[in-house]
mmCIF file of C-alpha atoms in Angstrom:
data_model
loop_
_atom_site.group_PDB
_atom_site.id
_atom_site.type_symbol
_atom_site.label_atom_id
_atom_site.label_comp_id
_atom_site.label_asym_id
_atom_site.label_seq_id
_atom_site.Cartn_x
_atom_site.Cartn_y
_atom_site.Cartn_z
ATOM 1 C CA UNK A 588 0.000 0.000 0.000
ATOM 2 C CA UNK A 589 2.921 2.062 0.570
ATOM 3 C CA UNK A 590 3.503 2.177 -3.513
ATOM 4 C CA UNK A 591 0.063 3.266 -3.675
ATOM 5 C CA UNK A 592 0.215 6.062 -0.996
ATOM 6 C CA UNK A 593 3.664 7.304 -3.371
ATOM 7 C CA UNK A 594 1.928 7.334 -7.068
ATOM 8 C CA UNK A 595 -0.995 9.962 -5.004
ATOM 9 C CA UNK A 596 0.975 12.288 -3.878
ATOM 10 C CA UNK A 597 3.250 12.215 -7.092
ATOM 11 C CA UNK A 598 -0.002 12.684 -8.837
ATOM 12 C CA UNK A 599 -1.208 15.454 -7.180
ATOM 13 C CA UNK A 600 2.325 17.123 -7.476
ATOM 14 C CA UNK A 601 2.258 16.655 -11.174
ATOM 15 C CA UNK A 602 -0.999 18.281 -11.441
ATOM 16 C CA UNK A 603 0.368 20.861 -9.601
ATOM 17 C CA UNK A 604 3.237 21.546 -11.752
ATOM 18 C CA UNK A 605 1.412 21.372 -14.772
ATOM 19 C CA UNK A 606 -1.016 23.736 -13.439
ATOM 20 C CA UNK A 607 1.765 26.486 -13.498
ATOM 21 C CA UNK A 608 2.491 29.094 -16.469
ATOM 22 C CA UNK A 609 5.078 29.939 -17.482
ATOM 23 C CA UNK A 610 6.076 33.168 -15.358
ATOM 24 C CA UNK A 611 6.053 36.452 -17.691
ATOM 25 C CA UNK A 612 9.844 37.820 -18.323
ATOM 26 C CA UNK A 613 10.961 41.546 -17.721
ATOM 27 C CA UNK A 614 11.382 43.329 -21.403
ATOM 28 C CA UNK A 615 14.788 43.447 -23.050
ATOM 29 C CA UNK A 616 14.995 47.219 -22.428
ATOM 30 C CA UNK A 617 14.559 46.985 -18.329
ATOM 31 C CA UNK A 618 18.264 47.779 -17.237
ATOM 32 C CA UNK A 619 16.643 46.652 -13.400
ATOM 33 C CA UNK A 620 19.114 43.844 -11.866
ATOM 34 C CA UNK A 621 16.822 41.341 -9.929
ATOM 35 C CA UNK A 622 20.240 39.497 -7.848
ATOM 36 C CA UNK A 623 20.035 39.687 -4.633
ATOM 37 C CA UNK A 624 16.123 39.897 -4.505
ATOM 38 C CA UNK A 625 13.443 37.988 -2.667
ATOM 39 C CA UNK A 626 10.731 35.690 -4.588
ATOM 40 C CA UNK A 627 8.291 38.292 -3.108
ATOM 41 C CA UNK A 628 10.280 41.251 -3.851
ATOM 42 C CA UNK A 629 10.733 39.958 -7.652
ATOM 43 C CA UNK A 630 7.388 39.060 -8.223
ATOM 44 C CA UNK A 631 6.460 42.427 -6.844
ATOM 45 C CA UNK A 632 8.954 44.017 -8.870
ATOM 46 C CA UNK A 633 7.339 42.143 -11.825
ATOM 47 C CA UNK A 634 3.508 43.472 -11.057
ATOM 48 C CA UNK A 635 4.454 46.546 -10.815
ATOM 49 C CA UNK A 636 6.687 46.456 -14.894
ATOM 50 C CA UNK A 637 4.098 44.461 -16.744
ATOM 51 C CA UNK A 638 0.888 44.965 -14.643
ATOM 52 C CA UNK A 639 -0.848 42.087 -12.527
ATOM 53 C CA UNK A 640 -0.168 38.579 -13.705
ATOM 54 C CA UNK A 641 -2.781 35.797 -12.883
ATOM 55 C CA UNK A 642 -0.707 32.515 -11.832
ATOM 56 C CA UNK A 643 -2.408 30.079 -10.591
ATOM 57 C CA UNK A 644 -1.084 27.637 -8.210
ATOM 58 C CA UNK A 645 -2.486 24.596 -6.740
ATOM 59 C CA UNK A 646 -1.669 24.656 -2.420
ATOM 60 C CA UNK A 647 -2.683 22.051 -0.653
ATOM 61 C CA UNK A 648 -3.066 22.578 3.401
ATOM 62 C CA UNK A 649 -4.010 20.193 5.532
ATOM 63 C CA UNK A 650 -5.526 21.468 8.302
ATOM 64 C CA UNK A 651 -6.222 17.795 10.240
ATOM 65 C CA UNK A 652 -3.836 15.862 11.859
ATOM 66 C CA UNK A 653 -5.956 12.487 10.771
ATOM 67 C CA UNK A 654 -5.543 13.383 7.072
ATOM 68 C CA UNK A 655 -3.114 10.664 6.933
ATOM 69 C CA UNK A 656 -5.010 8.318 8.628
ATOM 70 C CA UNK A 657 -7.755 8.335 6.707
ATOM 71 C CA UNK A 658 -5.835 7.517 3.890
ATOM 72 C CA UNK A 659 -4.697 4.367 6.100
ATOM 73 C CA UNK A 660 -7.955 3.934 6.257
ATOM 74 C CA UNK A 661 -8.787 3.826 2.694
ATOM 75 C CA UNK A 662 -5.996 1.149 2.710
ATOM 76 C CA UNK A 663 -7.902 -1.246 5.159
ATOM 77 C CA UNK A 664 -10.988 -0.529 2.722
ATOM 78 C CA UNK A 665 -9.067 -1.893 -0.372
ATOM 79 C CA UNK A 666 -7.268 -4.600 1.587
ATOM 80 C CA UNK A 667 -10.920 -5.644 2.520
ATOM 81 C CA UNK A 668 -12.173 -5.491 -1.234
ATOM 82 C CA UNK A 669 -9.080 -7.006 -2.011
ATOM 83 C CA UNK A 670 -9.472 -10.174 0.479
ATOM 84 C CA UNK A 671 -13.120 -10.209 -0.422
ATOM 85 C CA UNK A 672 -12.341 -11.117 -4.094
ATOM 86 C CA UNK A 673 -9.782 -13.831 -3.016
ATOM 87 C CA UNK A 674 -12.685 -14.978 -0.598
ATOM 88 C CA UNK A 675 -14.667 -16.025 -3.765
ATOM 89 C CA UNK A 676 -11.817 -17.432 -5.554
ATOM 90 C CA UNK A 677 -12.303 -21.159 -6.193
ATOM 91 C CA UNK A 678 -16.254 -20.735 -6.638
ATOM 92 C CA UNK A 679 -17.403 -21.688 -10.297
ATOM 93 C CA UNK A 680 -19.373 -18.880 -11.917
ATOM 94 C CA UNK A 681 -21.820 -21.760 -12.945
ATOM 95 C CA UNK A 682 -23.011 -22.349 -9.697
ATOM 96 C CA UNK A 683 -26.419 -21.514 -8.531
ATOM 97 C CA UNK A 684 -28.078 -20.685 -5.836
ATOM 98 C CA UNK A 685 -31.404 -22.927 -4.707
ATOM 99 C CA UNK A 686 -34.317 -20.955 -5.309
ATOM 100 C CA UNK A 687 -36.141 -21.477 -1.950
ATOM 101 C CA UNK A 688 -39.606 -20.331 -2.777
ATOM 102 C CA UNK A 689 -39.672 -22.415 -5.781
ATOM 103 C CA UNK A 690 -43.201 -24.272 -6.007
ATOM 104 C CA UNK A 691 -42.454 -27.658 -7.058
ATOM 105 C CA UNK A 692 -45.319 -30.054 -8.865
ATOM 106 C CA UNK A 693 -46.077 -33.392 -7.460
ATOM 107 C CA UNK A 694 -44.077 -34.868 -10.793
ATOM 108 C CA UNK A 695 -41.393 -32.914 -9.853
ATOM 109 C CA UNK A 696 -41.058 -33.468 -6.033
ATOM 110 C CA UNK A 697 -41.463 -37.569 -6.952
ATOM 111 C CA UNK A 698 -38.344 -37.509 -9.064
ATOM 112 C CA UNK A 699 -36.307 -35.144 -7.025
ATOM 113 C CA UNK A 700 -37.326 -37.853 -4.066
ATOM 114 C CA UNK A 701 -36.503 -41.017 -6.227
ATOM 115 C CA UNK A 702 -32.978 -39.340 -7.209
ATOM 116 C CA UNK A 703 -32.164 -38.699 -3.573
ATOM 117 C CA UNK A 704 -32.708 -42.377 -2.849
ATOM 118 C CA UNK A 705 -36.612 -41.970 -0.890
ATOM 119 C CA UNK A 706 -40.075 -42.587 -1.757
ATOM 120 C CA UNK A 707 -43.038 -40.174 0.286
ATOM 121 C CA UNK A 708 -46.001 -42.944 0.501
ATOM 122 C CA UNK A 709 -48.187 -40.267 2.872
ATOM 123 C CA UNK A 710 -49.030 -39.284 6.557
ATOM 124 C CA UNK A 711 -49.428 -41.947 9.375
ATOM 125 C CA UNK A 712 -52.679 -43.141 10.054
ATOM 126 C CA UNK A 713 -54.038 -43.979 13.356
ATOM 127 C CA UNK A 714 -55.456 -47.420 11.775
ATOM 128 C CA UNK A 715 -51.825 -47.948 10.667
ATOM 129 C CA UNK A 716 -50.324 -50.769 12.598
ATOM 130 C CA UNK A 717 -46.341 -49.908 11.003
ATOM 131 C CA UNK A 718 -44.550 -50.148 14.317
ATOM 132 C CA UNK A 719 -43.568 -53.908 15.180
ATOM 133 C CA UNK A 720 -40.989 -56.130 17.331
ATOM 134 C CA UNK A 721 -37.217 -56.873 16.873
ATOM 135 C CA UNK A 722 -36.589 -58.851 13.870
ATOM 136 C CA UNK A 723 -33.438 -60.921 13.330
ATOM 137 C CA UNK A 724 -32.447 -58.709 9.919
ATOM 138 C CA UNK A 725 -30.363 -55.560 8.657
ATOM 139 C CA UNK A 726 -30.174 -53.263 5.808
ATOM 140 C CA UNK A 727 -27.301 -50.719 4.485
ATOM 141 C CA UNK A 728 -28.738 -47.708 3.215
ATOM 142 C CA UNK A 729 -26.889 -44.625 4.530
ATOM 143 C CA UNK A 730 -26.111 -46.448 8.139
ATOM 144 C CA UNK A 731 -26.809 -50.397 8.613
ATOM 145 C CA UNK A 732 -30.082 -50.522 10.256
ATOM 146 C CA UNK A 733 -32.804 -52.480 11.726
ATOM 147 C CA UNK A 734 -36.240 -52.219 12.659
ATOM 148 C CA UNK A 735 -36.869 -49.946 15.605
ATOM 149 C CA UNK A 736 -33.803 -47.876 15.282
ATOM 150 C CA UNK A 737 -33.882 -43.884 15.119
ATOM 151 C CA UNK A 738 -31.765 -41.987 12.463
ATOM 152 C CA UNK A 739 -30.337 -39.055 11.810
ATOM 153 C CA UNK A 740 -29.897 -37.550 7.912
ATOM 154 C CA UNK A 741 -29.543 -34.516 6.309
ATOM 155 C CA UNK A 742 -32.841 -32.782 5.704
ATOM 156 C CA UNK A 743 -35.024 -34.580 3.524
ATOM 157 C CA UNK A 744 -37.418 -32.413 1.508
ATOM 158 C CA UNK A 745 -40.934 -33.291 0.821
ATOM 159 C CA UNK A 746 -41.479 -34.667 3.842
ATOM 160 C CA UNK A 747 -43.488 -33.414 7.215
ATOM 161 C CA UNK A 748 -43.228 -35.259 10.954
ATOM 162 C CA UNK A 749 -45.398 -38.263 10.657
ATOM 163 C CA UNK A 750 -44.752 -38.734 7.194
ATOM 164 C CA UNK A 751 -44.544 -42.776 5.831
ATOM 165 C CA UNK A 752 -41.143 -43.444 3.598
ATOM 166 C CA UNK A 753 -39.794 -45.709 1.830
ATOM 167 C CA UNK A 754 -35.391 -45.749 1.638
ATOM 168 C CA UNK A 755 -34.983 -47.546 -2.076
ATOM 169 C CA UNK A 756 -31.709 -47.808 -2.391
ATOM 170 C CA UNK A 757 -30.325 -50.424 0.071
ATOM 171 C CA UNK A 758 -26.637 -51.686 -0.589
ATOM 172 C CA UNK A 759 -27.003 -54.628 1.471
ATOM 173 C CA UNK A 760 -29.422 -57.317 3.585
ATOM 174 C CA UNK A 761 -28.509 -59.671 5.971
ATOM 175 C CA UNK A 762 -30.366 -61.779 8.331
ATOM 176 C CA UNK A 763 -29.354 -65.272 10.617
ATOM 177 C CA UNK A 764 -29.289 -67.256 7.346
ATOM 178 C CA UNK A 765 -28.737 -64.968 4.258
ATOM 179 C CA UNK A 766 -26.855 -62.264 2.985
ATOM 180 C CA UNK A 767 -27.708 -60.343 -0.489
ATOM 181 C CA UNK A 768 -25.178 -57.706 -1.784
ATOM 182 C CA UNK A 769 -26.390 -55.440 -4.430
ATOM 183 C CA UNK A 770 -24.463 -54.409 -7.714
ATOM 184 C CA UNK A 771 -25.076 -51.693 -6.190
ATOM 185 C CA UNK A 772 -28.512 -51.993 -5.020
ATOM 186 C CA UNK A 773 -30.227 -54.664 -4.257
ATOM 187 C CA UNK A 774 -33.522 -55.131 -6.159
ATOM 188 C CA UNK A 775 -36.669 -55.239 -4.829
ATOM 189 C CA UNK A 776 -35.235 -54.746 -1.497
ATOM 190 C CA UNK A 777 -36.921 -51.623 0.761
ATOM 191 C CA UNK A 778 -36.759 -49.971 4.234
ATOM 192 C CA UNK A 779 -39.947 -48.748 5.187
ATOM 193 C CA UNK A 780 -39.442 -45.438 7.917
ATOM 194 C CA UNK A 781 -41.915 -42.793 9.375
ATOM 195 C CA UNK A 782 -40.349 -39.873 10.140
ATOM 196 C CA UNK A 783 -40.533 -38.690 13.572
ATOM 197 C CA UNK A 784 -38.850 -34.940 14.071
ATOM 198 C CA UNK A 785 -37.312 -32.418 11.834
ATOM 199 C CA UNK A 786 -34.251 -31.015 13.933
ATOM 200 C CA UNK A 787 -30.622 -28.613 13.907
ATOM 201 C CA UNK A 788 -27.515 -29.984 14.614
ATOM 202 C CA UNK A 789 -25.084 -28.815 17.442
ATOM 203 C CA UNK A 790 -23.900 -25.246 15.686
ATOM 204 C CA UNK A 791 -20.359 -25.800 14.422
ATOM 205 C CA UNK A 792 -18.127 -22.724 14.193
ATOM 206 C CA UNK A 793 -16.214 -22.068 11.210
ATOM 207 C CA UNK A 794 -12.946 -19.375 11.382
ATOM 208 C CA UNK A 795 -11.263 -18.194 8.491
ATOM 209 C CA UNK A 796 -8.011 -16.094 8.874
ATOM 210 C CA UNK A 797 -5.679 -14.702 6.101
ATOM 211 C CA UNK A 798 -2.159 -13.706 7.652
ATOM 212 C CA UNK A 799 -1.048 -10.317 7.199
ATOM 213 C CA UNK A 800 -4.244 -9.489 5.498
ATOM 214 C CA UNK A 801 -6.128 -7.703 8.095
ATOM 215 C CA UNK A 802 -9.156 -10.902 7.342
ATOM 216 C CA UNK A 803 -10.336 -12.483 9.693
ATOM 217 C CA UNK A 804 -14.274 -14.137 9.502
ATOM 218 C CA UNK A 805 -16.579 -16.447 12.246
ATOM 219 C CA UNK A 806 -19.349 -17.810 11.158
ATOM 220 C CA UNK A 807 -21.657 -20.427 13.286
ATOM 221 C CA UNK A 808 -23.738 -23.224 11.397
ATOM 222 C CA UNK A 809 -26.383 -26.018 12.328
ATOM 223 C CA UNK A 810 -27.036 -28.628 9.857
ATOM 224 C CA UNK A 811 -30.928 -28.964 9.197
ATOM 225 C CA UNK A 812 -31.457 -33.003 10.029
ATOM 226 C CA UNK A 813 -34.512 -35.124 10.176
ATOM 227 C CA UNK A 814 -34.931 -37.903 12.317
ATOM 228 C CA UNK A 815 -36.005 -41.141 11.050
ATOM 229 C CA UNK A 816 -37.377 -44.831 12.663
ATOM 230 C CA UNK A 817 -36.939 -47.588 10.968
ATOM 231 C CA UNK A 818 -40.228 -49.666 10.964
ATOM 232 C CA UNK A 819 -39.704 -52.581 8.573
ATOM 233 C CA UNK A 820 -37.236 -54.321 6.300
ATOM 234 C CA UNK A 821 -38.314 -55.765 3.326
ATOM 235 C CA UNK A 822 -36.713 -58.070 0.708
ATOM 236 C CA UNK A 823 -35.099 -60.789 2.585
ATOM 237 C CA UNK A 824 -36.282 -63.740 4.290
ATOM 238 C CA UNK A 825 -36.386 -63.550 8.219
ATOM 239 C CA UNK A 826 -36.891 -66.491 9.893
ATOM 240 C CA UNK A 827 -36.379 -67.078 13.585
ATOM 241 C CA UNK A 828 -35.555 -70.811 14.465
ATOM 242 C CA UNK A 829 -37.692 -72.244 17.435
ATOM 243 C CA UNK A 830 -35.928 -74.339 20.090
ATOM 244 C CA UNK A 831 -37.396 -77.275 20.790
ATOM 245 C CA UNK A 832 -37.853 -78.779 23.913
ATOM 246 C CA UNK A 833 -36.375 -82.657 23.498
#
């Protein structure tokens, strides 16, 4: 910044000098010897020979101790601009932000579902009999689950608390007596979930600092989760081998 603060003052110096004309010179005849005489004393001398002379001279007076401070501080300004464009460096101009008030038709929020890997089959009824006891059985889908265990994701969209789901795309089953491994999903094979709360994340804070560059930034962030039970596993066999009394 210190090259910076030089090229501004030699500007205004330049524009200064340039500003100047050429001072008029005494007439051949004048036998008047100006050594020995002050800049005010010749200039008078030179009013009074030729008449008054208009020169015009740029003087700059600065009558605030801070003058050069704020110029410091027009340095921190264009260190800031300066960090803020190295902030965005790495960011593809193609990117695009989500538009959040979008309105999305029921065609639309289906395939947006199926890509993510979930299927919304509707609310929970009362009549609905989803929840039932520990089976000997688990599925991969995101975590290895099995029924009756509670979830955590990343928000899933569509969706509202009490909501029925289906997770489609299951890596692997397993059970006592079988184990299928997809190629890479399994076919036919589906985890059947309700969800049960919508929730944020412990906040996470995130500090950025630039040395010698005056940038430092904290930001604070919770993740948007939803919470999911697992209710049923479907697509492998589950049996459960009686003892028998001999």
């Amino acid at each position: 910044m210190a090259h910076r603060r030089c090229l501004h003052v030699l500007s205004r110096h330049a524009a200064a000098l340039l500003s100047l004309k050429t001072p008029p010179t005494l007439p051949f005849s004048t036998s008047i010897s100006l050594k020995g005489l002050t800049p005010f004393q010749h200039r008078s001398l030179i009013s009074s020979t030729l008449g008054p002379t208009n020169w015009s001279h740029y003087r700059h007076f600065s009558s605030n101790k801070n003058d050069d401070e704020g110029e410091d501080v027009d340095e921190d300004e264009d260190e800031d601009e300066e960090t803020a464009d190295e902030s965005y460096e790495g960011e593809e101009i193609g990117d695009t932000v989500p538009d959040l008030g979008r309105e999305y038709t029921l065609e639309e929020k289906e395939a947006e579902a199926a890509e993510i890997g979930y299927k919304v089959l509707g609310p929970l009824r009362k009549s609905d009999r989803v929840f039932k006891k520990y089976e000997p059985a688990f599925a991969v889908v995101q975590f290895k689950v099995s029924n009756g265990d509670s979830i955590f994701t990343e928000r899933l969209k569509f969706c509202e608390v009490n909501d029925k789901l289906i997770l489609n795309k299951v890596l692997l089953l397993g059970s006592q007596h079988q184990t299928i491994i997809g190629r890479p999903m399994v076919p036919d094979a589906a985890v059947h979930a309700v969800v049960e709360e919508h929730a944020l994340d412990a906040k996470v804070i995130i500090f950025k600092k630039k040395r010698r560059k005056n940038y430092r930034r904290t930001k604070g962030h919770r993740q948007e989760l939803t919470k999911l039970r697992i209710v049923d596993i479907q697509g492998i066999e589950k049996r459960v081998e009686v003892a028998t009394a001999a």
